C-alpha cells in the first residue's frame, strides 16, 4: 500500500478532487434554488441573478459572479456539514434539501389576479418598453 501511494499519489489526489467536484455538482443541481424562506442555495442563486443582471453582458463580470456563486454554494454545504457534526441538524444535507413552501394565495392576492388576468402579457409589454427605454438612453449618451 505504501508503494502504491508513493507511485500514484498525484493521480489519486486528482481523482479524488474530480469525484468530489462531480458529487458537489449533482448535489447543487438537484437541490431547490427558490424558497420563500430563503433557505439553502436560494440566497446564493438570488445574489448571482442580481450580479449577472448588473454585469450588462460583460463576460469577465459574469465569470466573476458565477465564481462567487460557487463559493457561496460551498459555504452552504460546509454550514450544513458543520451543523450536522455538532448535532444541530439531523443530516448533513438538511440545510439545502427540504420541501419547498408555496406562497399562500391571500384574498387580496386573489382579488389582484381577478383584476389582472393577463399578467404575463403585461410583463412582456413592460420588458419591451424597458428595452426601448434602454435603447433611447444609450443613444442619448
Short mmCIF file of N, CA and C in Angstrom, two decimals:
data_model
loop_
_atom_site.label_atom_id
_atom_site.label_comp_id
_atom_site.label_asym_id
_atom_site.label_seq_id
_atom_site.Cartn_x
_atom_site.Cartn_y
_atom_site.Cartn_z
N UNK A 1 0.82 -1.19 0.00
CA UNK A 1 0.00 0.00 0.00
C UNK A 1 0.87 1.26 0.00
N UNK A 2 1.95 1.21 0.77
CA UNK A 2 2.84 2.36 0.84
C UNK A 2 3.47 2.63 -0.53
N UNK A 3 3.84 1.58 -1.23
CA UNK A 3 4.40 1.72 -2.57
C UNK A 3 3.39 2.31 -3.54
N UNK A 4 2.13 1.89 -3.42
CA UNK A 4 1.09 2.41 -4.30
C UNK A 4 0.94 3.92 -4.11
N UNK A 5 0.85 4.35 -2.85
CA UNK A 5 0.71 5.78 -2.57
C UNK A 5 1.93 6.55 -3.05
N UNK A 6 3.10 5.97 -2.85
CA UNK A 6 4.34 6.62 -3.27
C UNK A 6 4.38 6.80 -4.79
N UNK A 7 3.87 5.82 -5.54
CA UNK A 7 3.94 5.88 -7.00
C UNK A 7 2.74 6.57 -7.64
N UNK A 8 1.61 6.62 -6.97
CA UNK A 8 0.39 7.13 -7.61
C UNK A 8 -0.30 8.23 -6.80
N UNK A 9 0.41 8.96 -5.99
CA UNK A 9 -0.21 9.97 -5.14
C UNK A 9 -0.86 11.09 -5.93
N UNK A 10 -0.26 11.53 -7.02
CA UNK A 10 -0.80 12.64 -7.80
C UNK A 10 -2.10 12.22 -8.49
N UNK A 11 -2.07 11.09 -9.15
CA UNK A 11 -3.28 10.62 -9.84
C UNK A 11 -4.42 10.36 -8.87
N UNK A 12 -4.11 9.80 -7.71
CA UNK A 12 -5.13 9.53 -6.70
C UNK A 12 -5.72 10.83 -6.17
N UNK A 13 -4.88 11.82 -5.92
CA UNK A 13 -5.35 13.11 -5.43
C UNK A 13 -6.25 13.80 -6.45
N UNK A 14 -5.82 13.82 -7.70
CA UNK A 14 -6.62 14.45 -8.75
C UNK A 14 -7.94 13.71 -8.93
N UNK A 15 -7.92 12.38 -8.87
CA UNK A 15 -9.14 11.59 -8.99
C UNK A 15 -10.11 11.91 -7.87
N UNK A 16 -9.62 12.01 -6.64
CA UNK A 16 -10.48 12.35 -5.51
C UNK A 16 -11.09 13.75 -5.66
N UNK A 17 -10.29 14.68 -6.13
CA UNK A 17 -10.79 16.05 -6.32
C UNK A 17 -11.88 16.06 -7.38
N UNK A 18 -11.68 15.35 -8.48
CA UNK A 18 -12.68 15.30 -9.56
C UNK A 18 -13.96 14.63 -9.07
N UNK A 19 -13.83 13.55 -8.31
CA UNK A 19 -15.01 12.86 -7.78
C UNK A 19 -15.78 13.77 -6.83
N UNK A 20 -15.08 14.49 -5.96
CA UNK A 20 -15.74 15.43 -5.05
C UNK A 20 -16.43 16.56 -5.82
N UNK A 21 -15.79 17.06 -6.87
CA UNK A 21 -16.37 18.12 -7.68
C UNK A 21 -17.65 17.64 -8.36
N UNK A 22 -17.62 16.44 -8.94
CA UNK A 22 -18.80 15.90 -9.61
C UNK A 22 -19.93 15.65 -8.61
N UNK A 23 -19.60 15.13 -7.44
CA UNK A 23 -20.61 14.90 -6.40
C UNK A 23 -21.25 16.23 -5.98
N UNK A 24 -20.43 17.24 -5.79
CA UNK A 24 -20.94 18.55 -5.41
C UNK A 24 -21.81 19.14 -6.52
N UNK A 25 -21.40 18.96 -7.76
CA UNK A 25 -22.16 19.46 -8.90
C UNK A 25 -23.58 18.88 -8.89
N UNK A 26 -23.71 17.56 -8.72
CA UNK A 26 -25.02 16.94 -8.72
C UNK A 26 -25.81 17.29 -7.46
N UNK A 27 -25.14 17.47 -6.36
CA UNK A 27 -25.78 17.88 -5.13
C UNK A 27 -26.45 19.25 -5.32
N UNK A 28 -25.72 20.17 -5.92
CA UNK A 28 -26.24 21.52 -6.17
C UNK A 28 -27.30 21.49 -7.26
N UNK A 29 -27.09 20.67 -8.27
CA UNK A 29 -28.03 20.61 -9.40
C UNK A 29 -29.42 20.19 -8.95
N UNK A 30 -29.53 19.20 -8.08
CA UNK A 30 -30.83 18.66 -7.71
C UNK A 30 -31.44 19.31 -6.47
N UNK A 31 -30.76 20.25 -5.87
CA UNK A 31 -31.30 20.95 -4.70
C UNK A 31 -32.21 22.09 -5.17
N UNK A 32 -33.23 22.43 -4.37
CA UNK A 32 -34.08 23.58 -4.74
C UNK A 32 -33.29 24.88 -4.64
N UNK A 33 -33.57 25.78 -5.57
CA UNK A 33 -32.86 27.07 -5.61
C UNK A 33 -33.79 28.25 -5.40
N UNK A 34 -35.06 27.98 -5.15
CA UNK A 34 -36.01 29.05 -4.87
C UNK A 34 -36.79 28.67 -3.64
N UNK A 35 -36.81 29.57 -2.68
CA UNK A 35 -37.54 29.29 -1.45
C UNK A 35 -38.03 30.60 -0.87
N UNK A 36 -39.26 30.59 -0.44
CA UNK A 36 -39.86 31.79 0.14
C UNK A 36 -39.15 32.20 1.42
N UNK A 37 -38.63 31.21 2.16
CA UNK A 37 -37.97 31.48 3.44
C UNK A 37 -36.48 31.77 3.29
N UNK A 38 -35.92 31.70 2.09
CA UNK A 38 -34.50 32.00 1.88
C UNK A 38 -33.58 30.94 2.45
N UNK A 39 -33.96 29.66 2.37
CA UNK A 39 -33.12 28.60 2.90
C UNK A 39 -32.21 28.06 1.80
N UNK A 40 -31.16 27.38 2.23
CA UNK A 40 -30.29 26.64 1.32
C UNK A 40 -29.61 27.50 0.28
N UNK A 41 -29.65 27.02 -0.96
CA UNK A 41 -28.97 27.68 -2.06
C UNK A 41 -29.74 28.86 -2.63
N UNK A 42 -30.96 29.11 -2.15
CA UNK A 42 -31.78 30.17 -2.74
C UNK A 42 -31.15 31.55 -2.59
N UNK A 43 -30.49 31.80 -1.47
CA UNK A 43 -29.85 33.11 -1.26
C UNK A 43 -28.72 33.30 -2.27
N UNK A 44 -27.93 32.23 -2.46
CA UNK A 44 -26.81 32.30 -3.41
C UNK A 44 -27.32 32.52 -4.83
N UNK A 45 -28.37 31.79 -5.19
CA UNK A 45 -28.91 31.90 -6.54
C UNK A 45 -29.47 33.30 -6.79
N UNK A 46 -30.20 33.84 -5.82
CA UNK A 46 -30.75 35.18 -5.99
C UNK A 46 -29.64 36.22 -6.13
N UNK A 47 -28.60 36.09 -5.33
CA UNK A 47 -27.46 37.02 -5.42
C UNK A 47 -26.78 36.93 -6.79
N UNK A 48 -26.62 35.69 -7.30
CA UNK A 48 -25.99 35.52 -8.61
C UNK A 48 -26.85 36.14 -9.71
N UNK A 49 -28.16 35.97 -9.62
CA UNK A 49 -29.06 36.56 -10.63
C UNK A 49 -28.89 38.07 -10.65
N UNK A 50 -28.85 38.68 -9.48
CA UNK A 50 -28.67 40.13 -9.40
C UNK A 50 -27.31 40.55 -9.96
N UNK A 51 -26.26 39.83 -9.60
CA UNK A 51 -24.91 40.17 -10.07
C UNK A 51 -24.80 40.03 -11.58
N UNK A 52 -25.33 38.95 -12.14
CA UNK A 52 -25.25 38.74 -13.59
C UNK A 52 -26.07 39.80 -14.31
N UNK A 53 -27.22 40.15 -13.76
CA UNK A 53 -28.05 41.19 -14.39
C UNK A 53 -27.32 42.53 -14.41
N UNK A 54 -26.59 42.83 -13.34
CA UNK A 54 -25.87 44.10 -13.26
C UNK A 54 -24.59 44.13 -14.08
N UNK A 55 -24.19 42.99 -14.66
CA UNK A 55 -22.96 42.93 -15.45
C UNK A 55 -23.09 43.57 -16.82
N UNK A 56 -24.30 43.78 -17.30
CA UNK A 56 -24.52 44.38 -18.62
C UNK A 56 -23.76 43.65 -19.72
N UNK A 57 -23.83 42.33 -19.72
CA UNK A 57 -23.27 41.45 -20.75
C UNK A 57 -21.75 41.55 -20.87
N UNK A 58 -21.05 41.81 -19.79
CA UNK A 58 -19.60 41.81 -19.79
C UNK A 58 -19.13 40.43 -19.34
N UNK A 59 -18.37 39.77 -20.16
CA UNK A 59 -18.01 38.38 -19.94
C UNK A 59 -17.25 38.18 -18.64
N UNK A 60 -16.25 38.99 -18.39
CA UNK A 60 -15.43 38.81 -17.19
C UNK A 60 -16.26 39.02 -15.93
N UNK A 61 -17.17 39.97 -15.96
CA UNK A 61 -18.04 40.25 -14.83
C UNK A 61 -18.95 39.05 -14.56
N UNK A 62 -19.50 38.45 -15.61
CA UNK A 62 -20.36 37.28 -15.46
C UNK A 62 -19.55 36.12 -14.88
N UNK A 63 -18.32 35.93 -15.36
CA UNK A 63 -17.46 34.86 -14.84
C UNK A 63 -17.21 35.05 -13.34
N UNK A 64 -16.94 36.29 -12.92
CA UNK A 64 -16.70 36.56 -11.50
C UNK A 64 -17.97 36.31 -10.67
N UNK A 65 -19.13 36.68 -11.21
CA UNK A 65 -20.38 36.47 -10.49
C UNK A 65 -20.66 34.99 -10.29
N UNK A 66 -20.42 34.19 -11.32
CA UNK A 66 -20.65 32.74 -11.22
C UNK A 66 -19.63 32.12 -10.26
N UNK A 67 -18.40 32.60 -10.28
CA UNK A 67 -17.38 32.08 -9.36
C UNK A 67 -17.75 32.39 -7.91
N UNK A 68 -18.21 33.61 -7.65
CA UNK A 68 -18.64 33.97 -6.30
C UNK A 68 -19.81 33.09 -5.87
N UNK A 69 -20.68 32.78 -6.82
CA UNK A 69 -21.83 31.95 -6.51
C UNK A 69 -21.39 30.55 -6.11
N UNK A 70 -20.39 30.01 -6.78
CA UNK A 70 -19.90 28.69 -6.45
C UNK A 70 -19.28 28.68 -5.04
N UNK A 71 -18.61 29.75 -4.69
CA UNK A 71 -18.05 29.88 -3.33
C UNK A 71 -19.19 29.92 -2.30
N UNK A 72 -20.25 30.64 -2.63
CA UNK A 72 -21.41 30.70 -1.75
C UNK A 72 -22.04 29.32 -1.57
N UNK A 73 -22.14 28.56 -2.65
CA UNK A 73 -22.67 27.19 -2.56
C UNK A 73 -21.81 26.35 -1.63
N UNK A 74 -20.50 26.49 -1.74
CA UNK A 74 -19.61 25.73 -0.87
C UNK A 74 -19.81 26.10 0.60
N UNK A 75 -20.07 27.37 0.87
CA UNK A 75 -20.31 27.81 2.24
C UNK A 75 -21.59 27.18 2.78
N UNK A 76 -22.63 27.09 1.95
CA UNK A 76 -23.89 26.47 2.38
C UNK A 76 -23.67 24.99 2.69
N UNK A 77 -22.92 24.30 1.83
CA UNK A 77 -22.63 22.88 2.05
C UNK A 77 -21.81 22.71 3.33
N UNK A 78 -20.80 23.55 3.51
CA UNK A 78 -19.97 23.48 4.72
C UNK A 78 -20.81 23.73 5.97
N UNK A 79 -21.70 24.72 5.90
CA UNK A 79 -22.55 25.04 7.04
C UNK A 79 -23.44 23.84 7.40
N UNK A 80 -24.00 23.18 6.39
CA UNK A 80 -24.83 22.01 6.64
C UNK A 80 -24.04 20.88 7.27
N UNK A 81 -22.83 20.66 6.78
CA UNK A 81 -21.98 19.60 7.32
C UNK A 81 -21.57 19.93 8.75
N UNK A 82 -21.22 21.19 9.01
CA UNK A 82 -20.82 21.62 10.35
C UNK A 82 -21.98 21.47 11.34
N UNK A 83 -23.18 21.89 10.93
CA UNK A 83 -24.35 21.77 11.81
C UNK A 83 -24.67 20.30 12.10
N UNK A 84 -24.44 19.43 11.15
CA UNK A 84 -24.65 18.00 11.36
C UNK A 84 -23.64 17.44 12.36
N UNK A 85 -22.38 17.87 12.22
CA UNK A 85 -21.34 17.38 13.13
C UNK A 85 -21.58 17.80 14.58
N UNK A 86 -22.05 19.01 14.77
CA UNK A 86 -22.27 19.48 16.15
C UNK A 86 -23.65 19.09 16.67
N UNK A 87 -24.47 18.48 15.83
CA UNK A 87 -25.76 17.95 16.27
C UNK A 87 -26.95 18.87 16.09
N UNK A 88 -26.78 19.99 15.38
CA UNK A 88 -27.90 20.90 15.15
C UNK A 88 -28.82 20.42 14.03
N UNK A 89 -28.31 19.60 13.12
CA UNK A 89 -29.09 19.09 12.00
C UNK A 89 -29.14 17.58 12.06
N UNK A 90 -30.23 17.04 11.55
CA UNK A 90 -30.40 15.59 11.55
C UNK A 90 -29.49 14.93 10.51
N UNK A 91 -29.34 15.59 9.36
CA UNK A 91 -28.49 15.08 8.28
C UNK A 91 -27.61 16.22 7.74
N UNK A 92 -26.51 15.90 7.07
CA UNK A 92 -25.66 16.97 6.52
C UNK A 92 -26.34 17.76 5.41
N UNK A 93 -27.31 17.18 4.75
CA UNK A 93 -27.96 17.85 3.62
C UNK A 93 -29.28 18.50 4.00
N UNK A 94 -29.64 18.52 5.26
CA UNK A 94 -30.92 19.11 5.66
C UNK A 94 -30.92 20.63 5.50
N UNK A 95 -29.76 21.24 5.36
CA UNK A 95 -29.70 22.69 5.15
C UNK A 95 -30.14 23.09 3.74
N UNK A 96 -30.01 22.20 2.77
CA UNK A 96 -30.31 22.58 1.40
C UNK A 96 -31.23 21.61 0.67
N UNK A 97 -31.59 20.49 1.25
CA UNK A 97 -32.63 19.62 0.70
C UNK A 97 -33.82 19.69 1.64
N UNK A 98 -34.89 20.25 1.20
CA UNK A 98 -36.08 20.46 2.01
C UNK A 98 -37.28 20.50 1.08
N UNK A 99 -38.46 20.42 1.66
CA UNK A 99 -39.66 20.56 0.83
C UNK A 99 -39.96 22.05 0.70
N UNK A 100 -40.16 22.46 -0.52
CA UNK A 100 -40.37 23.88 -0.78
C UNK A 100 -41.72 24.32 -0.25
N UNK A 101 -41.78 25.54 0.25
CA UNK A 101 -43.04 26.09 0.71
C UNK A 101 -43.63 26.97 -0.38
N UNK A 102 -44.87 26.71 -0.66
CA UNK A 102 -45.55 27.51 -1.69
C UNK A 102 -46.19 28.73 -1.03
N UNK A 103 -46.26 29.80 -1.80
CA UNK A 103 -46.85 31.01 -1.29
C UNK A 103 -48.36 30.82 -1.21
N UNK A 104 -48.93 31.17 -0.07
CA UNK A 104 -50.37 31.07 0.10
C UNK A 104 -51.04 32.22 -0.66
N UNK A 105 -52.15 31.90 -1.28
CA UNK A 105 -52.90 32.92 -2.01
C UNK A 105 -53.89 33.56 -1.05
N UNK A 106 -53.61 34.79 -0.69
CA UNK A 106 -54.46 35.53 0.23
C UNK A 106 -55.64 36.12 -0.55
N UNK A 107 -56.68 36.53 0.14
CA UNK A 107 -57.82 37.14 -0.56
C UNK A 107 -57.42 38.39 -1.36
N UNK A 108 -56.45 39.16 -0.84
CA UNK A 108 -56.00 40.35 -1.57
C UNK A 108 -55.30 39.95 -2.86
N UNK A 109 -54.48 38.91 -2.78
CA UNK A 109 -53.77 38.44 -3.96
C UNK A 109 -54.73 37.84 -4.97
N UNK A 110 -55.72 37.13 -4.50
CA UNK A 110 -56.73 36.56 -5.39
C UNK A 110 -57.50 37.67 -6.11
N UNK A 111 -57.81 38.73 -5.38
CA UNK A 111 -58.50 39.89 -5.98
C UNK A 111 -57.61 40.54 -7.05
N UNK A 112 -56.32 40.65 -6.78
CA UNK A 112 -55.39 41.22 -7.76
C UNK A 112 -55.37 40.38 -9.03
N UNK A 113 -55.34 39.05 -8.88
CA UNK A 113 -55.34 38.18 -10.05
C UNK A 113 -56.63 38.30 -10.85
N UNK A 114 -57.75 38.51 -10.17
CA UNK A 114 -59.02 38.69 -10.88
C UNK A 114 -59.03 40.00 -11.66
N UNK A 115 -58.44 41.04 -11.08
CA UNK A 115 -58.39 42.34 -11.76
C UNK A 115 -57.39 42.34 -12.90
N UNK A 116 -56.36 41.51 -12.83
CA UNK A 116 -55.29 41.46 -13.85
C UNK A 116 -55.13 40.02 -14.36
N UNK A 117 -56.05 39.57 -15.20
CA UNK A 117 -55.97 38.17 -15.65
C UNK A 117 -54.83 37.89 -16.63
N UNK A 118 -54.28 38.90 -17.26
CA UNK A 118 -53.23 38.69 -18.26
C UNK A 118 -51.90 39.28 -17.79
N UNK A 119 -51.42 38.84 -16.65
CA UNK A 119 -50.19 39.36 -16.06
C UNK A 119 -48.99 39.06 -16.96
N UNK A 120 -48.95 37.88 -17.57
CA UNK A 120 -47.82 37.51 -18.42
C UNK A 120 -47.70 38.46 -19.61
N UNK A 121 -48.82 38.81 -20.22
CA UNK A 121 -48.79 39.75 -21.34
C UNK A 121 -48.33 41.13 -20.89
N UNK A 122 -48.80 41.55 -19.72
CA UNK A 122 -48.40 42.84 -19.18
C UNK A 122 -46.89 42.88 -18.91
N UNK A 123 -46.36 41.78 -18.37
CA UNK A 123 -44.92 41.73 -18.09
C UNK A 123 -44.12 41.77 -19.39
N UNK A 124 -44.60 41.07 -20.41
CA UNK A 124 -43.91 41.08 -21.71
C UNK A 124 -43.91 42.49 -22.29
N UNK A 125 -45.03 43.18 -22.18
CA UNK A 125 -45.12 44.57 -22.65
C UNK A 125 -44.16 45.46 -21.87
N UNK A 126 -44.07 45.28 -20.56
CA UNK A 126 -43.13 46.06 -19.76
C UNK A 126 -41.68 45.79 -20.16
N UNK A 127 -41.35 44.53 -20.46
CA UNK A 127 -39.99 44.20 -20.91
C UNK A 127 -39.66 44.91 -22.21
N UNK A 128 -40.62 44.91 -23.14
CA UNK A 128 -40.40 45.60 -24.42
C UNK A 128 -40.21 47.10 -24.21
N UNK A 129 -41.04 47.68 -23.36
CA UNK A 129 -40.90 49.11 -23.07
C UNK A 129 -39.57 49.41 -22.40
N UNK A 130 -39.13 48.52 -21.52
CA UNK A 130 -37.83 48.68 -20.87
C UNK A 130 -36.71 48.66 -21.90
N UNK A 131 -36.76 47.72 -22.83
CA UNK A 131 -35.73 47.65 -23.88
C UNK A 131 -35.72 48.91 -24.73
N UNK A 132 -36.90 49.42 -25.05
CA UNK A 132 -36.98 50.66 -25.83
C UNK A 132 -36.38 51.83 -25.07
N UNK A 133 -36.67 51.92 -23.77
CA UNK A 133 -36.11 52.99 -22.94
C UNK A 133 -34.59 52.88 -22.85
N UNK A 134 -34.07 51.66 -22.70
CA UNK A 134 -32.63 51.47 -22.65
C UNK A 134 -31.98 51.88 -23.97
N UNK A 135 -32.64 51.54 -25.07
CA UNK A 135 -32.12 51.91 -26.39
C UNK A 135 -32.06 53.43 -26.54
N UNK A 136 -33.12 54.11 -26.13
CA UNK A 136 -33.17 55.58 -26.20
C UNK A 136 -32.10 56.18 -25.29
N UNK A 137 -31.96 55.62 -24.09
CA UNK A 137 -30.96 56.11 -23.15
C UNK A 137 -29.55 55.95 -23.70
N UNK A 138 -29.26 54.77 -24.30
CA UNK A 138 -27.93 54.54 -24.85
C UNK A 138 -27.65 55.41 -26.06
N UNK A 139 -28.66 55.76 -26.83
CA UNK A 139 -28.49 56.65 -27.98
C UNK A 139 -28.16 58.07 -27.54
N UNK A 140 -28.71 58.47 -26.40
CA UNK A 140 -28.53 59.83 -25.90
C UNK A 140 -27.31 60.01 -25.03
N UNK A 141 -26.52 58.98 -24.85
CA UNK A 141 -25.32 59.09 -24.03
C UNK A 141 -24.28 59.92 -24.69
#
